[in-house]
Short mmCIF file of N, CA and C and ligand atoms in Angstrom, two decimals:
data_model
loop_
_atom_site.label_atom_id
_atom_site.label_comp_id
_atom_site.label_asym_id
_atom_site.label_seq_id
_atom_site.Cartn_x
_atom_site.Cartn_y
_atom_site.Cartn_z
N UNK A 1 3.49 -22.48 5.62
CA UNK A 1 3.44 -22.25 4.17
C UNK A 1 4.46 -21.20 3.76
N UNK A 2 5.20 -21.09 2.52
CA UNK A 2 5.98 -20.36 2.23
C UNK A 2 5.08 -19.53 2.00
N UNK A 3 6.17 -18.18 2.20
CA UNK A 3 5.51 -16.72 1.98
C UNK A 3 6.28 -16.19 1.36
N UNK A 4 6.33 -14.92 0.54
CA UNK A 4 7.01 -14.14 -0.29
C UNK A 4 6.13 -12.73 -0.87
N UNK A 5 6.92 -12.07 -0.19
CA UNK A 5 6.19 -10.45 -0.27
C UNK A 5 7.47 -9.64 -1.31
N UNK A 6 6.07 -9.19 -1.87
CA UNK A 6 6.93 -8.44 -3.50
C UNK A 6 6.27 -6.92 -2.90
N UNK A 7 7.23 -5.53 -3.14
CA UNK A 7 6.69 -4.71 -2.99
C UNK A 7 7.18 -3.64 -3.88
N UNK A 8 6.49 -2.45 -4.09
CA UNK A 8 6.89 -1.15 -4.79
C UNK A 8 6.87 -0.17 -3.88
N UNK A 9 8.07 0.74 -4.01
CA UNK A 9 8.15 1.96 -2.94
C UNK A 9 8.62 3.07 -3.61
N UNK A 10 8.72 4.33 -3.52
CA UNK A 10 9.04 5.47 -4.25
C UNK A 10 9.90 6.01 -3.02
N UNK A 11 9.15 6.29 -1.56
CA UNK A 11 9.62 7.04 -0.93
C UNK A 11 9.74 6.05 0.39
N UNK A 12 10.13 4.96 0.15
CA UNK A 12 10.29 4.37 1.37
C UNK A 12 9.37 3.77 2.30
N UNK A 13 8.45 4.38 2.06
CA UNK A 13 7.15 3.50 3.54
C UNK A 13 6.63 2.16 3.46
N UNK A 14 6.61 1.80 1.97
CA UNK A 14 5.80 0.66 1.44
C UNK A 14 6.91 -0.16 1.96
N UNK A 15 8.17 -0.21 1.69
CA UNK A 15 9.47 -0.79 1.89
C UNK A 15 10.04 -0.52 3.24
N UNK A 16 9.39 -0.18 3.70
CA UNK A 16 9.40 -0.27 6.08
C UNK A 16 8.14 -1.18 6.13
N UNK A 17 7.34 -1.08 5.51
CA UNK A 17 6.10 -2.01 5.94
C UNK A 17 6.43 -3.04 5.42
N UNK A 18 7.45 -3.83 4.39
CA UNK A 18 7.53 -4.87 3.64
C UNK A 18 8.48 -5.38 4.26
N UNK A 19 9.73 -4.72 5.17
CA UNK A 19 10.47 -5.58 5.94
C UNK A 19 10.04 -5.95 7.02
N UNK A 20 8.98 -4.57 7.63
CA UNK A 20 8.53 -4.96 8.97
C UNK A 20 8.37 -6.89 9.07
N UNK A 21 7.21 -6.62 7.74
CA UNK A 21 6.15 -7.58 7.78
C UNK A 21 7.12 -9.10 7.57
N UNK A 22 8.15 -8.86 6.45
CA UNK A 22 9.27 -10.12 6.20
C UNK A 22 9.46 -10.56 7.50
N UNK A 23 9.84 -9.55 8.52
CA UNK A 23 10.45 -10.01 10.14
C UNK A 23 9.65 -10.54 10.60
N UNK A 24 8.33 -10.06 10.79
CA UNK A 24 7.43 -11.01 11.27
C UNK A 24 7.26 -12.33 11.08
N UNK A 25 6.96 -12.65 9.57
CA UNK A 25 6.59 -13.65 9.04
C UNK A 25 7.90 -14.63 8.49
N UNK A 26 9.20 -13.89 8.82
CA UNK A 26 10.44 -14.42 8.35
C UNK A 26 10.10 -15.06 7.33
N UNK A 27 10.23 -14.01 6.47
CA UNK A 27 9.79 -14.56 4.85
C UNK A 27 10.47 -13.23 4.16
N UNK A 28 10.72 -13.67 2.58
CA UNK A 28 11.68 -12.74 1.82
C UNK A 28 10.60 -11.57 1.82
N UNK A 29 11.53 -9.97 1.61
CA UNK A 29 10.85 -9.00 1.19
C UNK A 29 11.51 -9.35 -0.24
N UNK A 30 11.23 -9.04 -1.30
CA UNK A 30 11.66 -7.97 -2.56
C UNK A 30 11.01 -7.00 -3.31
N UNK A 31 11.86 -6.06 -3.63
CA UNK A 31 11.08 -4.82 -4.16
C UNK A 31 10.88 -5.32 -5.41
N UNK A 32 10.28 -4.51 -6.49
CA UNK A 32 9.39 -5.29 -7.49
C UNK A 32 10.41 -5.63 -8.42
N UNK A 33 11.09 -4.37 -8.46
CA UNK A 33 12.56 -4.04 -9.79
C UNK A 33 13.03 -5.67 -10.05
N UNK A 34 13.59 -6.44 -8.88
CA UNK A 34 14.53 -7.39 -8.61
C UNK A 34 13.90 -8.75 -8.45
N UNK A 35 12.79 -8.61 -8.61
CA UNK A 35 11.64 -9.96 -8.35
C UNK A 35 11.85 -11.13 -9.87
N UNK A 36 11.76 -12.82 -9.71
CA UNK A 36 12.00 -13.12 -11.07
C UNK A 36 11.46 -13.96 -10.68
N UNK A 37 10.69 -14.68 -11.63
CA UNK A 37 9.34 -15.82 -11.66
C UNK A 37 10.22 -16.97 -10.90
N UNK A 38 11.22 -17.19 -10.62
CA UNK A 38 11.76 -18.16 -10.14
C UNK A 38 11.73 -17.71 -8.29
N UNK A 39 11.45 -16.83 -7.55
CA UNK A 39 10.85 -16.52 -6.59
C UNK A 39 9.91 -16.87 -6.25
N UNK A 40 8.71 -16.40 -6.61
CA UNK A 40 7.72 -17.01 -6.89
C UNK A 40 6.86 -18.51 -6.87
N UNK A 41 7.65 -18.99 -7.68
CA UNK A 41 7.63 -20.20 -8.08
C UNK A 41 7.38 -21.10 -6.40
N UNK A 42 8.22 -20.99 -5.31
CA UNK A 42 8.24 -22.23 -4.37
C UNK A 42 7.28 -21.39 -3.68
N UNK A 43 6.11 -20.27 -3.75
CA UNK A 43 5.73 -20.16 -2.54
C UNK A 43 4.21 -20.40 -2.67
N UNK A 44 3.76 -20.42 -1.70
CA UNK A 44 2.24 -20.76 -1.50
C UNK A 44 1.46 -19.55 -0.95
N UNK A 45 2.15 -18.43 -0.66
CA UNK A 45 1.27 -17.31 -0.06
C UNK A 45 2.29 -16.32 -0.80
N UNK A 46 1.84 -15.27 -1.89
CA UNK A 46 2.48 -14.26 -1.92
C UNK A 46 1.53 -12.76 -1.79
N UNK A 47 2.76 -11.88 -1.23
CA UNK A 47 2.01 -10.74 -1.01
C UNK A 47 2.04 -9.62 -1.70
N UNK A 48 1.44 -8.71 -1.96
CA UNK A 48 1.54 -7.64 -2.86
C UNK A 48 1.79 -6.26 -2.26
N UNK A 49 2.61 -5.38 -1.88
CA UNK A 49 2.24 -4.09 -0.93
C UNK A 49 3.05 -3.07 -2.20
N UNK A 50 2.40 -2.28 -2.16
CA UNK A 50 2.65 -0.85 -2.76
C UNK A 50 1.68 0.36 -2.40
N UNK A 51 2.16 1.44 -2.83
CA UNK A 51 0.64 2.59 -2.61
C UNK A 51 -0.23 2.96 -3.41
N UNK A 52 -0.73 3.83 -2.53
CA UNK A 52 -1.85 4.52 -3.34
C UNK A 52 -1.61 6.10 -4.31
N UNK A 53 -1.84 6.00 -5.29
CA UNK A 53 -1.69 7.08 -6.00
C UNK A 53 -2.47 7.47 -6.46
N UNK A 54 -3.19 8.59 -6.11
CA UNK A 54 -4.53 9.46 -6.76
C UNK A 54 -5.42 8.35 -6.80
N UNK A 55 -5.52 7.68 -5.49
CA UNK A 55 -6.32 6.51 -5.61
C UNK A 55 -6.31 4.91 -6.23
N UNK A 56 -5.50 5.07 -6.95
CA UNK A 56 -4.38 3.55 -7.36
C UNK A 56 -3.35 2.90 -7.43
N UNK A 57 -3.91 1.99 -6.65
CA UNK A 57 -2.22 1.20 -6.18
C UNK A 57 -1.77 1.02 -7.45
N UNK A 58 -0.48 1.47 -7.42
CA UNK A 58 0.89 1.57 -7.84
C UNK A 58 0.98 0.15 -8.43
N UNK A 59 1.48 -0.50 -9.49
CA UNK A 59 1.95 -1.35 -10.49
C UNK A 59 0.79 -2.98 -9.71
N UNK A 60 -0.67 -2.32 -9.81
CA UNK A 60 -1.24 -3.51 -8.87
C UNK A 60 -1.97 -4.32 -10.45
N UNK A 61 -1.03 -3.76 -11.49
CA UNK A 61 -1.58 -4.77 -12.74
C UNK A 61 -1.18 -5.44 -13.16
N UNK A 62 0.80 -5.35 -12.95
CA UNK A 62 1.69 -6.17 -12.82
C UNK A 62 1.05 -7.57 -12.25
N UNK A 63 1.30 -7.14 -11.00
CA UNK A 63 0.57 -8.52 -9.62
C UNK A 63 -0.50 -9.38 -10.47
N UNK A 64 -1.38 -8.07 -10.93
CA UNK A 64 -2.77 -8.96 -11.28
C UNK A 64 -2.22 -10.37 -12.51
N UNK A 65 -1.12 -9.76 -13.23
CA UNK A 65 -0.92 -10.61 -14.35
C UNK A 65 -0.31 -11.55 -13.98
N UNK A 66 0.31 -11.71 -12.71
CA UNK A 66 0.90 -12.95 -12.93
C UNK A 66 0.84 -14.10 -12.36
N UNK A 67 0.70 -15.39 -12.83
CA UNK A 67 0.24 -16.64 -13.19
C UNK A 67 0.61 -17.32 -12.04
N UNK A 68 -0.38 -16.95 -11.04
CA UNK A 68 0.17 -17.58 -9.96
C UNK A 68 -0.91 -19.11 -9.12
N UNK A 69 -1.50 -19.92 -10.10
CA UNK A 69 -2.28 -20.37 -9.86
C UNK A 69 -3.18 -20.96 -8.74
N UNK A 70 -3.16 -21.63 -8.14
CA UNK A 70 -4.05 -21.77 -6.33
C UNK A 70 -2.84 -21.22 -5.64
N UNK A 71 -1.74 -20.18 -5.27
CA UNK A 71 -1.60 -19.75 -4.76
C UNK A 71 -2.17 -18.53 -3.92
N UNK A 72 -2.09 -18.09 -2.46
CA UNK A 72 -2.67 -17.39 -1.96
C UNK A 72 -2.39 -16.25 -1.96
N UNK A 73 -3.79 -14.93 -2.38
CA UNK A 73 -2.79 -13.56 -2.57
C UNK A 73 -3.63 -12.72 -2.23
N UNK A 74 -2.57 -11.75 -0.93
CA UNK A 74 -2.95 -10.69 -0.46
C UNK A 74 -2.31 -8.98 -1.20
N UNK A 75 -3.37 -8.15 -0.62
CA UNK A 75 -2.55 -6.64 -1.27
C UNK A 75 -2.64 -6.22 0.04
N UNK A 76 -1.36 -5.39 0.21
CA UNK A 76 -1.06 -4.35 1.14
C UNK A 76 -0.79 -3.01 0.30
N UNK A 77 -2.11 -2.45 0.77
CA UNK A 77 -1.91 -0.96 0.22
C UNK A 77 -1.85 -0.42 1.66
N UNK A 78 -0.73 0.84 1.12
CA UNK A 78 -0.19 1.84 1.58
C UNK A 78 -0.60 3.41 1.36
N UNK A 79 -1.11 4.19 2.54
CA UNK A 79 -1.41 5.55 1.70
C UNK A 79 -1.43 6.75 3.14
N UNK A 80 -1.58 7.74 2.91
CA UNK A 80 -1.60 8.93 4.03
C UNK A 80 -2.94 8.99 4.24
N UNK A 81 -3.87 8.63 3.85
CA UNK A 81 -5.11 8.81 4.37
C UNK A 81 -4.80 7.66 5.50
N UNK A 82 -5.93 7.72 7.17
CA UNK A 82 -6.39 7.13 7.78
C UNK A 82 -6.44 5.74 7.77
N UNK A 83 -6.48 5.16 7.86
CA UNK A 83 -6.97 3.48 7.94
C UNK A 83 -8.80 3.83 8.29
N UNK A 84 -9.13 4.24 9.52
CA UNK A 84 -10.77 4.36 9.51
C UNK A 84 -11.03 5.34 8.95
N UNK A 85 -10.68 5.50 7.88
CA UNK A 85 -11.60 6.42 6.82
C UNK A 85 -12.02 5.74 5.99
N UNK A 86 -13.63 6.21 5.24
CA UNK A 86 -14.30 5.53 4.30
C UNK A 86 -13.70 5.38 3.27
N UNK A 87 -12.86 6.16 3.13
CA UNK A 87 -12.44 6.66 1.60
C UNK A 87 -11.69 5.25 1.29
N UNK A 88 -11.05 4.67 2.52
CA UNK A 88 -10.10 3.43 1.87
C UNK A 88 -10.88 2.23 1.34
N UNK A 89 -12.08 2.18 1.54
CA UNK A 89 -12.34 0.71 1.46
C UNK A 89 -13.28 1.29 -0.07
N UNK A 90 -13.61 2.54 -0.37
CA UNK A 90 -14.31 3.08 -1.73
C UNK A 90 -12.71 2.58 -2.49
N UNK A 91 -11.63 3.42 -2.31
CA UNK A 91 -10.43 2.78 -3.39
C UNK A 91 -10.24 1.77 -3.64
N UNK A 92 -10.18 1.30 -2.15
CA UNK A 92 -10.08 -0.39 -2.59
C UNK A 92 -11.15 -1.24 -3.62
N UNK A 93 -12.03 -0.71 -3.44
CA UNK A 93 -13.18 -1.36 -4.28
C UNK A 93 -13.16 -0.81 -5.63
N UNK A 94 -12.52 0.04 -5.71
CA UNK A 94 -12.25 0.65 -7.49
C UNK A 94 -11.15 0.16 -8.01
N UNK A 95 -10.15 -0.48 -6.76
CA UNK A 95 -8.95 -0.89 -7.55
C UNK A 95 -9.05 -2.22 -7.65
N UNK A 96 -10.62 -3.17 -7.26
CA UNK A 96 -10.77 -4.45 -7.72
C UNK A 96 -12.29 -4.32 -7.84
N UNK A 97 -12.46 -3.99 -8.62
CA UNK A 97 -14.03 -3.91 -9.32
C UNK A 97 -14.32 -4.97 -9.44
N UNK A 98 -14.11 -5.93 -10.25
CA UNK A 98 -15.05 -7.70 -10.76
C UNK A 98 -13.53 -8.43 -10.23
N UNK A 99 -12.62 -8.31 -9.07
CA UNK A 99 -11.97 -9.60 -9.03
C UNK A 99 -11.96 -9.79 -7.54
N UNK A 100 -12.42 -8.69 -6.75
CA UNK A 100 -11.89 -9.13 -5.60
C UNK A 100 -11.87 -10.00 -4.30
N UNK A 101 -12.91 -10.89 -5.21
CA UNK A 101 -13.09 -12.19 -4.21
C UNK A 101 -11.49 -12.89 -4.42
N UNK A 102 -10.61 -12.56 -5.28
CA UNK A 102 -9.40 -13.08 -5.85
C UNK A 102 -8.22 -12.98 -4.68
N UNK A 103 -8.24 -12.44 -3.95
CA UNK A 103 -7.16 -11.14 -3.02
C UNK A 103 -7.72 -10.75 -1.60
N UNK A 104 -6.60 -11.27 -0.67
CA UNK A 104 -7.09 -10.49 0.23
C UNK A 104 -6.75 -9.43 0.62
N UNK A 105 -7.27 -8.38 1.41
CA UNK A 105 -7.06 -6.96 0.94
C UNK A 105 -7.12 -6.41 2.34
N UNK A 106 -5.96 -5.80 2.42
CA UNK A 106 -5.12 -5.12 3.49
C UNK A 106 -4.68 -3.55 3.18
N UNK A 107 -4.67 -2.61 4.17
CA UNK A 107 -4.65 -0.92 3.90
C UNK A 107 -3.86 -0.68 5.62
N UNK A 108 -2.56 -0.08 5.31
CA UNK A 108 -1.65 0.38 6.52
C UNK A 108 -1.63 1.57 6.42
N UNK A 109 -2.11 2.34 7.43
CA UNK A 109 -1.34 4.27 6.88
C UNK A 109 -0.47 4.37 7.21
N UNK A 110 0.48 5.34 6.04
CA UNK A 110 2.49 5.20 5.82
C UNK A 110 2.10 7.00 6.13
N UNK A 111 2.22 7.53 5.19
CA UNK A 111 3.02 8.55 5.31
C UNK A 111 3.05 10.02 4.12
N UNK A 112 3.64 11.01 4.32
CA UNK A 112 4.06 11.63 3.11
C UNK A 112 6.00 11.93 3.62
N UNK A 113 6.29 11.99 2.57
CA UNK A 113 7.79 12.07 2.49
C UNK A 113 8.47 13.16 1.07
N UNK A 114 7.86 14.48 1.57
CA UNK A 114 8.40 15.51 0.07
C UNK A 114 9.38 15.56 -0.24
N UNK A 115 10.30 15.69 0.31
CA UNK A 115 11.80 15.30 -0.15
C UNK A 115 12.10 14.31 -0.63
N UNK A 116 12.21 13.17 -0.68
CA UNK A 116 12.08 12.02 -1.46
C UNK A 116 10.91 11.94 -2.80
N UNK A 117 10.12 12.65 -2.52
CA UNK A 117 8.73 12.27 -3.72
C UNK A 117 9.66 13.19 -4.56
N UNK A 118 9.05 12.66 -5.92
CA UNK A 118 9.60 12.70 -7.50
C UNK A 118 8.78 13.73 -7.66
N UNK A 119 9.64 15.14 -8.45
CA UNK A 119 8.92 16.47 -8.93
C UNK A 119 7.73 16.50 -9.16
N UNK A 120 6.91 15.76 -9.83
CA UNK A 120 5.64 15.62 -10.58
C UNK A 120 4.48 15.46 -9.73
N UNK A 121 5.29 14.48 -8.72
CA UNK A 121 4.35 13.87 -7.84
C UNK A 121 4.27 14.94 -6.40
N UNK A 122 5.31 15.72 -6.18
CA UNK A 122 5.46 16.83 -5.13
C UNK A 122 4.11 17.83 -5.60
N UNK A 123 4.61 18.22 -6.91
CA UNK A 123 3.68 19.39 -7.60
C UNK A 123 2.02 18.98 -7.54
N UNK A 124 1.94 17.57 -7.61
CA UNK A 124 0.38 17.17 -7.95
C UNK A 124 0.02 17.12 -6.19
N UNK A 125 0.90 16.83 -5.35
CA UNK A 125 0.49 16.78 -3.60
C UNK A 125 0.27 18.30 -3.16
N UNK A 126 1.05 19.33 -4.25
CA UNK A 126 0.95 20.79 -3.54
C UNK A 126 -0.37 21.29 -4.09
N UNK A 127 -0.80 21.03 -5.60
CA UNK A 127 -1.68 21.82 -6.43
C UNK A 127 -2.87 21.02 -5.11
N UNK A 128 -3.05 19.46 -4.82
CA UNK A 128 -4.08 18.97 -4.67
C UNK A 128 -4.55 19.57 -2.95
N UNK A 129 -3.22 19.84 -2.19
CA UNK A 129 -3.56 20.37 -0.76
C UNK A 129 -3.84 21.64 -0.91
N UNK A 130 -4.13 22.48 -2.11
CA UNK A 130 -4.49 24.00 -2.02
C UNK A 130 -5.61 23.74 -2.66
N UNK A 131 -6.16 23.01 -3.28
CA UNK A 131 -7.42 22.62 -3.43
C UNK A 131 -8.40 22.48 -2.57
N UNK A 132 -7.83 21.57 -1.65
CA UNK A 132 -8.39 21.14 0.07
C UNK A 132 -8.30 22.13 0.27
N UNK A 133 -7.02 23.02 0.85
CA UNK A 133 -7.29 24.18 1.88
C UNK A 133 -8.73 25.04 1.31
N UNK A 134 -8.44 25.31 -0.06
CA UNK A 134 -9.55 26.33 -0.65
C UNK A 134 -11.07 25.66 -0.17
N UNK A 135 -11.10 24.11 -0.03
CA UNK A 135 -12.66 23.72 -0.37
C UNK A 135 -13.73 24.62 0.44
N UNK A 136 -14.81 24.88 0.14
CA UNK A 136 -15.79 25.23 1.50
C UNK A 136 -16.57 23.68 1.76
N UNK A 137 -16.88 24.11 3.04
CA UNK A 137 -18.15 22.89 3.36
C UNK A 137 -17.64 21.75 3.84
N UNK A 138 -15.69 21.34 3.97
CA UNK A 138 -15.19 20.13 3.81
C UNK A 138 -15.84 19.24 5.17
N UNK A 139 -16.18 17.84 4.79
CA UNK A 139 -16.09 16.68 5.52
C UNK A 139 -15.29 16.66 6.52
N UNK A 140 -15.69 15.80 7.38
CA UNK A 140 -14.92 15.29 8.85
C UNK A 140 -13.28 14.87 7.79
N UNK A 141 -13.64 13.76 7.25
CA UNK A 141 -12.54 12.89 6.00
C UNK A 141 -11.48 14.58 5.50
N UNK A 142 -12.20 15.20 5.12
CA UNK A 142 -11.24 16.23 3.98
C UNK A 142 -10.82 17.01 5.04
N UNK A 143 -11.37 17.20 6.58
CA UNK A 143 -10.53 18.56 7.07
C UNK A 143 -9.53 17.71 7.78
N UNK A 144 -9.42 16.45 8.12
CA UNK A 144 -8.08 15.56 8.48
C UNK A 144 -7.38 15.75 7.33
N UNK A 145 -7.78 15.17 6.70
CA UNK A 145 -6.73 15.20 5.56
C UNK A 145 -6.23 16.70 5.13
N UNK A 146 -7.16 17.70 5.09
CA UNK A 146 -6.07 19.01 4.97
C UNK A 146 -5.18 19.33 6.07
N UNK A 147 -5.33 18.70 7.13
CA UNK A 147 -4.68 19.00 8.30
C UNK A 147 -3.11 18.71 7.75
N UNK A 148 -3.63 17.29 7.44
CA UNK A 148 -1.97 16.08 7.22
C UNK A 148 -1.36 16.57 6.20
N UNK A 149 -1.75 16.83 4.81
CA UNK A 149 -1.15 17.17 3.64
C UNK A 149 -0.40 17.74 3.49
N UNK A 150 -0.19 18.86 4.58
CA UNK A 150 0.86 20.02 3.78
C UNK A 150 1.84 19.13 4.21
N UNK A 151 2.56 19.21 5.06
CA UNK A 151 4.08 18.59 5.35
C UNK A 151 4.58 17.02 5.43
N UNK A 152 5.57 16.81 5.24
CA UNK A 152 5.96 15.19 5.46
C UNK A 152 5.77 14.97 6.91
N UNK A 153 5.04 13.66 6.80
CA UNK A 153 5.07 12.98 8.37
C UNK A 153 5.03 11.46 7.77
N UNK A 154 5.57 10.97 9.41
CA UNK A 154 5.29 9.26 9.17
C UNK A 154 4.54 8.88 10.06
N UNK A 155 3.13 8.53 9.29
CA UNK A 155 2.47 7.62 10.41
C UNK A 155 2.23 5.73 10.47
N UNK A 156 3.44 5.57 10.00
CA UNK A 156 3.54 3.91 10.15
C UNK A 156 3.74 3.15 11.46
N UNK A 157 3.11 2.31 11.63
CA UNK A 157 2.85 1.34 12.88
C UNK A 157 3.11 -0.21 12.27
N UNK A 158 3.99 -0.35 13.53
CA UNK A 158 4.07 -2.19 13.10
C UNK A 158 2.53 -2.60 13.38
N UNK A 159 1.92 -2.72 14.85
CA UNK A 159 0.66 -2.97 14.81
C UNK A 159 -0.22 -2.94 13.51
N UNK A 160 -0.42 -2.54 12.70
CA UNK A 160 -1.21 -1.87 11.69
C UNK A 160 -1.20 -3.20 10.32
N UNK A 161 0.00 -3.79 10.63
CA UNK A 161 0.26 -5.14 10.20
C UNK A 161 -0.33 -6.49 10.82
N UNK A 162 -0.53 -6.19 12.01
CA UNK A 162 -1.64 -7.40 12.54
C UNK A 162 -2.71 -8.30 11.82
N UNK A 163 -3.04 -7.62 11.12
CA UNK A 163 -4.66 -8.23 10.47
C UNK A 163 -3.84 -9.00 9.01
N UNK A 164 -2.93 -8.49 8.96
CA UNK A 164 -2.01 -9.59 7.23
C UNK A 164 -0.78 -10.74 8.04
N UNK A 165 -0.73 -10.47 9.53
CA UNK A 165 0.18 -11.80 9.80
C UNK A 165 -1.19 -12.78 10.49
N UNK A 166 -2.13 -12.21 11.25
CA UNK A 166 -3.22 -12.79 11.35
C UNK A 166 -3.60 -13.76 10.00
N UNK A 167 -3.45 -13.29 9.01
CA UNK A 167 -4.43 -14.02 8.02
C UNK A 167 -3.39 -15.06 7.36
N UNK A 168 -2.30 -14.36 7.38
CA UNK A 168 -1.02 -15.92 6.71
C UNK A 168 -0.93 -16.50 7.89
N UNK A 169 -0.96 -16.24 8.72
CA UNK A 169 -0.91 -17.39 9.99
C UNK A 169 -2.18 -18.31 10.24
N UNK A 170 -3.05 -17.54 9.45
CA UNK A 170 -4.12 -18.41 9.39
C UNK A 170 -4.54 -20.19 8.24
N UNK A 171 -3.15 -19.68 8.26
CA UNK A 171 -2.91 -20.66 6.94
C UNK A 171 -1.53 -21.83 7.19
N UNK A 172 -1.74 -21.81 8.59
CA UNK A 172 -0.71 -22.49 9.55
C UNK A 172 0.66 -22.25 9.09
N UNK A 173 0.76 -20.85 8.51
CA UNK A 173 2.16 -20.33 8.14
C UNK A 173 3.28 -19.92 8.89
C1 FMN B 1 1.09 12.13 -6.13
C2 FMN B 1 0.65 11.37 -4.92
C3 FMN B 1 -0.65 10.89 -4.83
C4 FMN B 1 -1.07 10.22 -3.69
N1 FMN B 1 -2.35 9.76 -3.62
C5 FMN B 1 -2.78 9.14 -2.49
C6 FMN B 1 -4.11 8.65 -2.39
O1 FMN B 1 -4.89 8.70 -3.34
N2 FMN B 1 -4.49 8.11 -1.21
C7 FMN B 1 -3.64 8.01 -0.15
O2 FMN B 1 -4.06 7.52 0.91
N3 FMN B 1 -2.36 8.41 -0.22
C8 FMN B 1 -1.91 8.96 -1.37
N4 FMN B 1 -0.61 9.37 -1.48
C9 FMN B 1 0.32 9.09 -0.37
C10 FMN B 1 1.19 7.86 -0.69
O3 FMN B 1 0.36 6.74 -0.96
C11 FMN B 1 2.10 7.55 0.47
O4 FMN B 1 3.01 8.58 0.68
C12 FMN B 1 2.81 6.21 0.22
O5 FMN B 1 3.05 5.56 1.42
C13 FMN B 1 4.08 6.34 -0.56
O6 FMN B 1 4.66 5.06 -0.61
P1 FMN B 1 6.23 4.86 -0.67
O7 FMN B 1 6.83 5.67 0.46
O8 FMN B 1 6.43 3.41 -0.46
O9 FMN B 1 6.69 5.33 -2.02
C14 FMN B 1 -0.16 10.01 -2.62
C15 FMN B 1 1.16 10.47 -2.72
C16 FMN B 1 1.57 11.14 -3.87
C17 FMN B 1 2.99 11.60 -3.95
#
């Protein structure tokens, strides 16, 4: 089955996980900017990957809008939290409240990248990790995550993509 993975990236990770995954599945990446309904159009599986921001994927309303009828559609969210942390599958479920029997739904952990992140978004990662450091009482979940926050790291894995070529391959793709 044709495949076609559309993605959004700010700082790069979403867009390492979107070629990874193209190589795999030898299928087009494009980032969202450059995407035109005539893409679209011949495929039978398209994919969605972008991140998470303060808990919502990034332009995942775009995706939602468009008219892609019995075609098959997955999200690849991207974020610095864990993969086995609870917290991902609570976002995920806030970022498809009444649709998500619609989508299948995939979560890779990427990364932080401060030098690349956009002023606004640096300032809201610094105010929010001195928050963490300050908390008392923190969770197993919040003292990882204050661990990770302060500095840029990459924790992307091709593996971590397994379970989204698993599932288009499940579709004799
Ligand atoms: C302002 C801001 C908010 C973020 N919020 C979350 C979040 O809620 N959950 C999470 O797991 N990661 C969060 N992240 C981490 C990003 O999702 C991660 O760095 C992502 O892979 C960036 O994608 P990109 O490199 O493709 O732009 C946040 C990053 C920034 C800069």
């Amino acid at each position: 089955m044709k495949t076609v993975i559309v993605y959004y990236s700010k700082t790069g990770f979403t867009r390492k996980y979107a070629n990874w995954l193209a190589d795999a599945l030898e299928c087009p990446a494009i980032p969202l900017h450059e995407v035109r309904p005539e893409d679209l159009e011949p495929a039978q599986i398209v994919i969605f990957a972008s991140w998470f921001h303060a808990g919502n994927i990034q332009k995942l309303s775009w995706f939602k809008e468009q008219k892609l009828g019995d075609k098959k559609r997955a999200v690849l969210a991207t974020g610095a939290t864990p993969g086995e942390s609870a917290l991902i599958k609570e976002a995920l479920d806030n970022n498809f409240k009444t649709d998500k029997a619609d989508y299948a739904l995939f979560y890779a952990q990427s990364g932080l990248n401060y030098e690349k992140m956009a002023l606004g978004d640096k300032l809201m990662m610094k105010v929010f990790a001195s928050m963490m450091r300050k908390k008392k009482d923190k969770s197993v979940d919040e003292e990882e995550m204050c661990r990770m926050i302060g500095d840029s790291f990459d924790g992307c894995r091709r593996e971590y993509l397994e379970p989204v070529i698993r599932w288009v391959k499940s579709f004799g793709a």
